[in-house]
Amino acid sequence: MTLRVLIADDQVLVRTGLAMILDAQDGIEVVDQVADGRRAVEQARRLRPDVCLFDIRMPELNGIEATRLLAGPGVDEPMAVVVITTFDLDEYVHGALKAGAKGFLLKDAGPELLVQAIHAAAQGDALIAPSVTARLLSAFADSAANEVRQPIEPLTEREEEVLRTVARGRTNAEIAAELYISLSTVKTHLASLMTKLGARNRVEIAMWAYESGRMN
């Protein structure tokens, strides 16, 4: 199966570079490149790509609003959006995650991490760039305006362990290796965490871990 990707970035060199990297991968096809957020939303709704790769700072409509329109709460059939930004401590990234993005990357992340993020988003998973996870999420946990929601049931000891590994940006395979459990067990714990925390994906699990003080 070929993953269809839509790229939105207002810088033509960045758009072209991302497209070249992705088109060179087996099983990935860039279906369109656009320069502003409004056009990104229009094309995403028309083409229904498997993954949207959005810059944050774009004309017409920024990446946060574009993400919210395609993947936010209340959206029927939300789409997979990965946000990519130049800034490693940018409040817009946190806003994009709240708006429903399936992950975030820095533009200097490199081809391997970019491809991993695309595949993760297409599978309904999310990849958090490890290089920025702790700084970004802990910074916003310190200034979180909303009261942290409590789990609908207490977390088990194993769920607490999985929670912390997710918040450190570990992939499912890395969590399995670190905790000596199977991949299917990791997925079971993630599903339980999402239910108990009211989280839609592992990004929101990670954000909750920081906002609740678990990573202090």
PDB file of C-alpha atoms in Angstrom:
ATOM      1  CA  MET A   1       0.000   0.000   0.000  1.00  0.00           C
ATOM      2  CA  THR A   2       1.302   3.446  -0.958  1.00  0.00           C
ATOM      3  CA  LEU A   3       0.889   6.240   1.605  1.00  0.00           C
ATOM      4  CA  ARG A   4      -0.386   9.444   0.033  1.00  0.00           C
ATOM      5  CA  VAL A   5       1.015  12.636   1.601  1.00  0.00           C
ATOM      6  CA  LEU A   6       0.023  16.301   1.262  1.00  0.00           C
ATOM      7  CA  ILE A   7       2.716  18.898   2.085  1.00  0.00           C
ATOM      8  CA  ALA A   8       1.918  22.475   3.123  1.00  0.00           C
ATOM      9  CA  ASP A   9       4.736  24.985   3.681  1.00  0.00           C
ATOM     10  CA  ASP A  10       5.066  28.587   2.531  1.00  0.00           C
ATOM     11  CA  GLN A  11       8.767  28.178   1.649  1.00  0.00           C
ATOM     12  CA  VAL A  12       9.223  26.628  -1.774  1.00  0.00           C
ATOM     13  CA  LEU A  13      12.657  25.193  -0.967  1.00  0.00           C
ATOM     14  CA  VAL A  14      11.329  23.465   2.144  1.00  0.00           C
ATOM     15  CA  ARG A  15       8.294  22.103   0.268  1.00  0.00           C
ATOM     16  CA  THR A  16      10.468  20.817  -2.541  1.00  0.00           C
ATOM     17  CA  GLY A  17      13.012  19.287  -0.188  1.00  0.00           C
ATOM     18  CA  LEU A  18      10.374  17.459   1.863  1.00  0.00           C
ATOM     19  CA  ALA A  19       8.712  16.198  -1.305  1.00  0.00           C
ATOM     20  CA  MET A  20      12.027  14.918  -2.690  1.00  0.00           C
ATOM     21  CA  ILE A  21      12.786  13.035   0.523  1.00  0.00           C
ATOM     22  CA  LEU A  22       9.346  11.433   0.704  1.00  0.00           C
ATOM     23  CA  ASP A  23       9.005  10.631  -2.995  1.00  0.00           C
ATOM     24  CA  ALA A  24      12.345   8.806  -2.822  1.00  0.00           C
ATOM     25  CA  GLN A  25      10.882   6.363  -0.278  1.00  0.00           C
ATOM     26  CA  ASP A  26       9.247   3.116  -1.306  1.00  0.00           C
ATOM     27  CA  GLY A  27       5.571   3.185  -0.433  1.00  0.00           C
ATOM     28  CA  ILE A  28       5.180   6.980  -0.117  1.00  0.00           C
ATOM     29  CA  GLU A  29       3.755   9.343  -2.731  1.00  0.00           C
ATOM     30  CA  VAL A  30       3.416  13.124  -2.400  1.00  0.00           C
ATOM     31  CA  VAL A  31       0.028  13.917  -3.957  1.00  0.00           C
ATOM     32  CA  ASP A  32       0.278  17.718  -3.721  1.00  0.00           C
ATOM     33  CA  GLN A  33       2.356  20.614  -2.392  1.00  0.00           C
ATOM     34  CA  VAL A  34       0.673  23.857  -1.316  1.00  0.00           C
ATOM     35  CA  ALA A  35       1.911  27.183   0.057  1.00  0.00           C
ATOM     36  CA  ASP A  36      -0.795  28.269   2.509  1.00  0.00           C
ATOM     37  CA  GLY A  37      -3.094  26.819   5.132  1.00  0.00           C
ATOM     38  CA  ARG A  38      -6.387  27.547   3.424  1.00  0.00           C
ATOM     39  CA  ARG A  39      -5.311  25.746   0.281  1.00  0.00           C
ATOM     40  CA  ALA A  40      -3.985  22.915   2.453  1.00  0.00           C
ATOM     41  CA  VAL A  41      -7.417  22.374   4.013  1.00  0.00           C
ATOM     42  CA  GLU A  42      -9.130  22.526   0.615  1.00  0.00           C
ATOM     43  CA  GLN A  43      -6.757  20.027  -0.957  1.00  0.00           C
ATOM     44  CA  ALA A  44      -6.798  17.724   2.072  1.00  0.00           C
ATOM     45  CA  ARG A  45     -10.589  17.542   1.923  1.00  0.00           C
ATOM     46  CA  ARG A  46     -10.521  16.988  -1.832  1.00  0.00           C
ATOM     47  CA  LEU A  47      -7.666  14.482  -2.059  1.00  0.00           C
ATOM     48  CA  ARG A  48      -8.087  12.718   1.339  1.00  0.00           C
ATOM     49  CA  PRO A  49      -4.360  11.937   1.731  1.00  0.00           C
ATOM     50  CA  ASP A  50      -3.262   9.386   4.317  1.00  0.00           C
ATOM     51  CA  VAL A  51      -1.080  11.996   6.041  1.00  0.00           C
ATOM     52  CA  CYS A  52      -0.882  15.800   5.959  1.00  0.00           C
ATOM     53  CA  LEU A  53       2.521  17.361   6.701  1.00  0.00           C
ATOM     54  CA  PHE A  54       1.965  20.982   7.772  1.00  0.00           C
ATOM     55  CA  ASP A  55       4.235  23.859   8.656  1.00  0.00           C
ATOM     56  CA  ILE A  56       2.944  26.039  11.485  1.00  0.00           C
ATOM     57  CA  ARG A  57       3.568  29.547  10.181  1.00  0.00           C
ATOM     58  CA  MET A  58       1.729  29.874   6.879  1.00  0.00           C
ATOM     59  CA  PRO A  59      -0.273  32.678   5.219  1.00  0.00           C
ATOM     60  CA  GLU A  60      -4.081  32.679   4.919  1.00  0.00           C
ATOM     61  CA  LEU A  61      -4.495  30.064   7.667  1.00  0.00           C
ATOM     62  CA  ASN A  62      -1.793  28.867  10.033  1.00  0.00           C
ATOM     63  CA  GLY A  63      -0.959  25.226  10.627  1.00  0.00           C
ATOM     64  CA  ILE A  64      -2.787  25.097  13.947  1.00  0.00           C
ATOM     65  CA  GLU A  65      -6.094  26.227  12.481  1.00  0.00           C
ATOM     66  CA  ALA A  66      -5.635  23.973   9.461  1.00  0.00           C
ATOM     67  CA  THR A  67      -4.999  21.040  11.809  1.00  0.00           C
ATOM     68  CA  ARG A  68      -8.047  21.854  13.932  1.00  0.00           C
ATOM     69  CA  LEU A  69     -10.278  21.980  10.851  1.00  0.00           C
ATOM     70  CA  LEU A  70      -9.052  18.585   9.661  1.00  0.00           C
ATOM     71  CA  ALA A  71      -8.334  16.695  12.884  1.00  0.00           C
ATOM     72  CA  GLY A  72      -9.767  18.639  15.809  1.00  0.00           C
ATOM     73  CA  PRO A  73     -12.445  17.656  18.313  1.00  0.00           C
ATOM     74  CA  GLY A  74     -15.789  17.093  16.672  1.00  0.00           C
ATOM     75  CA  VAL A  75     -14.380  16.517  13.190  1.00  0.00           C
ATOM     76  CA  ASP A  76     -16.022  13.583  11.412  1.00  0.00           C
ATOM     77  CA  GLU A  77     -13.363  11.243  10.025  1.00  0.00           C
ATOM     78  CA  PRO A  78     -10.373  13.231  11.350  1.00  0.00           C
ATOM     79  CA  MET A  79      -7.268  13.156   9.206  1.00  0.00           C
ATOM     80  CA  ALA A  80      -3.703  12.370  10.248  1.00  0.00           C
ATOM     81  CA  VAL A  81      -1.662  15.570  10.525  1.00  0.00           C
ATOM     82  CA  VAL A  82       2.033  15.831  11.378  1.00  0.00           C
ATOM     83  CA  VAL A  83       3.293  19.312  12.223  1.00  0.00           C
ATOM     84  CA  ILE A  84       6.825  20.306  11.294  1.00  0.00           C
ATOM     85  CA  THR A  85       8.450  23.472  12.600  1.00  0.00           C
ATOM     86  CA  THR A  86      11.737  25.356  12.721  1.00  0.00           C
ATOM     87  CA  PHE A  87      11.384  26.217  16.396  1.00  0.00           C
ATOM     88  CA  ASP A  88      12.045  23.682  19.157  1.00  0.00           C
ATOM     89  CA  LEU A  89      10.250  25.700  21.847  1.00  0.00           C
ATOM     90  CA  ASP A  90       7.324  27.163  19.975  1.00  0.00           C
ATOM     91  CA  GLU A  91       3.962  27.619  21.680  1.00  0.00           C
ATOM     92  CA  TYR A  92       2.331  26.945  18.338  1.00  0.00           C
ATOM     93  CA  VAL A  93       3.521  23.337  18.448  1.00  0.00           C
ATOM     94  CA  HIS A  94       1.678  22.735  21.710  1.00  0.00           C
ATOM     95  CA  GLY A  95      -1.378  24.378  20.194  1.00  0.00           C
ATOM     96  CA  ALA A  96      -1.165  22.124  17.155  1.00  0.00           C
ATOM     97  CA  LEU A  97      -1.056  19.027  19.332  1.00  0.00           C
ATOM     98  CA  LYS A  98      -4.107  20.263  21.222  1.00  0.00           C
ATOM     99  CA  ALA A  99      -5.760  20.783  17.847  1.00  0.00           C
ATOM    100  CA  GLY A 100      -5.334  17.125  16.975  1.00  0.00           C
ATOM    101  CA  ALA A 101      -1.920  16.750  15.328  1.00  0.00           C
ATOM    102  CA  LYS A 102      -0.517  13.225  15.448  1.00  0.00           C
ATOM    103  CA  GLY A 103       3.005  14.387  16.134  1.00  0.00           C
ATOM    104  CA  PHE A 104       5.599  17.044  15.575  1.00  0.00           C
ATOM    105  CA  LEU A 105       9.066  17.278  14.107  1.00  0.00           C
ATOM    106  CA  LEU A 106      11.764  19.857  13.670  1.00  0.00           C
ATOM    107  CA  LYS A 107      12.766  20.702  10.119  1.00  0.00           C
ATOM    108  CA  ASP A 108      16.289  19.500  10.865  1.00  0.00           C
ATOM    109  CA  ALA A 109      15.001  16.115  12.081  1.00  0.00           C
ATOM    110  CA  GLY A 110      16.438  14.271   9.091  1.00  0.00           C
ATOM    111  CA  PRO A 111      14.878  11.929   6.527  1.00  0.00           C
ATOM    112  CA  GLU A 112      14.710   8.855   8.786  1.00  0.00           C
ATOM    113  CA  LEU A 113      12.649  10.521  11.512  1.00  0.00           C
ATOM    114  CA  LEU A 114      10.449  12.234   8.908  1.00  0.00           C
ATOM    115  CA  VAL A 115       9.613   8.906   7.270  1.00  0.00           C
ATOM    116  CA  GLN A 116       8.992   7.290  10.670  1.00  0.00           C
ATOM    117  CA  ALA A 117       6.569  10.084  11.568  1.00  0.00           C
ATOM    118  CA  ILE A 118       4.653   9.664   8.308  1.00  0.00           C
ATOM    119  CA  HIS A 119       4.297   5.921   8.811  1.00  0.00           C
ATOM    120  CA  ALA A 120       3.322   6.315  12.474  1.00  0.00           C
ATOM    121  CA  ALA A 121       0.608   8.872  11.667  1.00  0.00           C
ATOM    122  CA  ALA A 122      -0.780   6.713   8.858  1.00  0.00           C
ATOM    123  CA  GLN A 123      -1.099   3.809  11.288  1.00  0.00           C
ATOM    124  CA  GLY A 124      -3.029   5.942  13.762  1.00  0.00           C
ATOM    125  CA  ASP A 125       0.006   6.286  15.987  1.00  0.00           C
ATOM    126  CA  ALA A 126       2.039   9.404  16.666  1.00  0.00           C
ATOM    127  CA  LEU A 127       5.719  10.203  16.795  1.00  0.00           C
ATOM    128  CA  ILE A 128       7.085  12.836  19.142  1.00  0.00           C
ATOM    129  CA  ALA A 129      10.553  14.070  18.239  1.00  0.00           C
ATOM    130  CA  PRO A 130      12.656  12.886  21.203  1.00  0.00           C
ATOM    131  CA  SER A 131      14.997  15.869  20.933  1.00  0.00           C
ATOM    132  CA  VAL A 132      12.238  18.296  21.906  1.00  0.00           C
ATOM    133  CA  THR A 133       9.788  16.225  23.942  1.00  0.00           C
ATOM    134  CA  ALA A 134      10.996  16.976  27.446  1.00  0.00           C
ATOM    135  CA  ARG A 135      11.719  20.684  26.961  1.00  0.00           C
ATOM    136  CA  LEU A 136       8.577  21.414  25.020  1.00  0.00           C
ATOM    137  CA  LEU A 137       6.044  19.511  27.096  1.00  0.00           C
ATOM    138  CA  SER A 138       7.533  20.360  30.487  1.00  0.00           C
ATOM    139  CA  ALA A 139       7.627  24.059  29.589  1.00  0.00           C
ATOM    140  CA  PHE A 140       3.932  24.066  28.855  1.00  0.00           C
ATOM    141  CA  ALA A 141       3.090  21.874  31.823  1.00  0.00           C
ATOM    142  CA  ASP A 142       4.578  24.590  34.032  1.00  0.00           C
ATOM    143  CA  SER A 143       2.221  27.168  32.541  1.00  0.00           C
ATOM    144  CA  ALA A 144      -0.832  24.966  31.893  1.00  0.00           C
ATOM    145  CA  ALA A 145      -3.903  27.119  32.369  1.00  0.00           C
ATOM    146  CA  ASN A 146      -6.377  24.267  32.617  1.00  0.00           C
ATOM    147  CA  GLU A 147      -6.733  21.997  35.613  1.00  0.00           C
ATOM    148  CA  VAL A 148      -5.279  18.585  34.829  1.00  0.00           C
ATOM    149  CA  ARG A 149      -8.052  16.037  34.311  1.00  0.00           C
ATOM    150  CA  GLN A 150      -7.874  12.947  36.494  1.00  0.00           C
ATOM    151  CA  PRO A 151      -7.987   9.414  35.069  1.00  0.00           C
ATOM    152  CA  ILE A 152     -11.405   7.772  35.124  1.00  0.00           C
ATOM    153  CA  GLU A 153      -9.658   4.858  36.878  1.00  0.00           C
ATOM    154  CA  PRO A 154      -6.294   4.799  38.676  1.00  0.00           C
ATOM    155  CA  LEU A 155      -3.352   3.796  36.498  1.00  0.00           C
ATOM    156  CA  THR A 156      -1.660   0.490  37.197  1.00  0.00           C
ATOM    157  CA  GLU A 157       2.042   0.375  38.000  1.00  0.00           C
ATOM    158  CA  ARG A 158       2.792  -0.958  34.501  1.00  0.00           C
ATOM    159  CA  GLU A 159       0.639   1.746  32.889  1.00  0.00           C
ATOM    160  CA  GLU A 160       2.626   4.366  34.807  1.00  0.00           C
ATOM    161  CA  GLU A 161       5.837   2.883  33.369  1.00  0.00           C
ATOM    162  CA  VAL A 162       4.456   2.902  29.833  1.00  0.00           C
ATOM    163  CA  LEU A 163       3.186   6.456  30.356  1.00  0.00           C
ATOM    164  CA  ARG A 164       6.675   7.706  31.220  1.00  0.00           C
ATOM    165  CA  THR A 165       8.307   5.974  28.246  1.00  0.00           C
ATOM    166  CA  VAL A 166       5.733   7.488  25.891  1.00  0.00           C
ATOM    167  CA  ALA A 167       6.408  10.925  27.366  1.00  0.00           C
ATOM    168  CA  ARG A 168      10.123  10.441  26.673  1.00  0.00           C
ATOM    169  CA  GLY A 169       9.329   9.940  22.981  1.00  0.00           C
ATOM    170  CA  ARG A 170       9.876   6.170  22.804  1.00  0.00           C
ATOM    171  CA  THR A 171       8.374   4.165  19.942  1.00  0.00           C
ATOM    172  CA  ASN A 172       6.311   1.032  20.618  1.00  0.00           C
ATOM    173  CA  ALA A 173       9.285  -1.181  19.761  1.00  0.00           C
ATOM    174  CA  GLU A 174      11.561   0.782  22.110  1.00  0.00           C
ATOM    175  CA  ILE A 175       8.982   0.575  24.916  1.00  0.00           C
ATOM    176  CA  ALA A 176       8.700  -3.195  24.432  1.00  0.00           C
ATOM    177  CA  ALA A 177      12.486  -3.611  24.609  1.00  0.00           C
ATOM    178  CA  GLU A 178      12.898  -1.268  27.586  1.00  0.00           C
ATOM    179  CA  LEU A 179      10.139  -2.866  29.670  1.00  0.00           C
ATOM    180  CA  TYR A 180      10.670  -6.452  28.455  1.00  0.00           C
ATOM    181  CA  ILE A 181       7.124  -6.827  27.171  1.00  0.00           C
ATOM    182  CA  SER A 182       5.659  -7.714  23.767  1.00  0.00           C
ATOM    183  CA  LEU A 183       4.503  -5.212  21.162  1.00  0.00           C
ATOM    184  CA  SER A 184       0.912  -6.382  21.568  1.00  0.00           C
ATOM    185  CA  THR A 185       1.164  -5.785  25.332  1.00  0.00           C
ATOM    186  CA  VAL A 186       2.485  -2.264  24.688  1.00  0.00           C
ATOM    187  CA  LYS A 187      -0.505  -1.577  22.427  1.00  0.00           C
ATOM    188  CA  THR A 188      -2.883  -2.950  25.064  1.00  0.00           C
ATOM    189  CA  HIS A 189      -1.428  -0.621  27.709  1.00  0.00           C
ATOM    190  CA  LEU A 190      -1.595   2.361  25.323  1.00  0.00           C
ATOM    191  CA  ALA A 191      -5.247   1.628  24.574  1.00  0.00           C
ATOM    192  CA  SER A 192      -5.978   1.443  28.296  1.00  0.00           C
ATOM    193  CA  LEU A 193      -4.134   4.708  28.943  1.00  0.00           C
ATOM    194  CA  MET A 194      -6.098   6.463  26.187  1.00  0.00           C
ATOM    195  CA  THR A 195      -9.368   5.241  27.698  1.00  0.00           C
ATOM    196  CA  LYS A 196      -8.484   6.197  31.271  1.00  0.00           C
ATOM    197  CA  LEU A 197      -7.055   9.604  30.330  1.00  0.00           C
ATOM    198  CA  GLY A 198      -9.561  10.494  27.609  1.00  0.00           C
ATOM    199  CA  ALA A 199      -6.625  10.857  25.201  1.00  0.00           C
ATOM    200  CA  ARG A 200      -6.936  10.440  21.437  1.00  0.00           C
ATOM    201  CA  ASN A 201      -3.326   9.419  20.770  1.00  0.00           C
ATOM    202  CA  ARG A 202       0.108   9.001  22.353  1.00  0.00           C
ATOM    203  CA  VAL A 203       0.856  12.712  21.966  1.00  0.00           C
ATOM    204  CA  GLU A 204      -2.004  13.534  24.338  1.00  0.00           C
ATOM    205  CA  ILE A 205      -0.815  10.767  26.672  1.00  0.00           C
ATOM    206  CA  ALA A 206       2.624  12.411  26.763  1.00  0.00           C
ATOM    207  CA  MET A 207       1.142  15.857  27.329  1.00  0.00           C
ATOM    208  CA  TRP A 208      -0.909  14.526  30.246  1.00  0.00           C
ATOM    209  CA  ALA A 209       2.203  12.957  31.762  1.00  0.00           C
ATOM    210  CA  TYR A 210       3.935  16.335  31.865  1.00  0.00           C
ATOM    211  CA  GLU A 211       0.880  18.344  32.862  1.00  0.00           C
ATOM    212  CA  SER A 212       0.168  15.981  35.767  1.00  0.00           C
ATOM    213  CA  GLY A 213       3.730  16.320  37.062  1.00  0.00           C
ATOM    214  CA  ARG A 214       4.681  12.695  36.300  1.00  0.00           C
ATOM    215  CA  MET A 215       7.911  13.780  34.576  1.00  0.00           C
ATOM    216  CA  ASN A 216       9.140  16.274  37.209  1.00  0.00           C
TER     217      ASN A 216
END
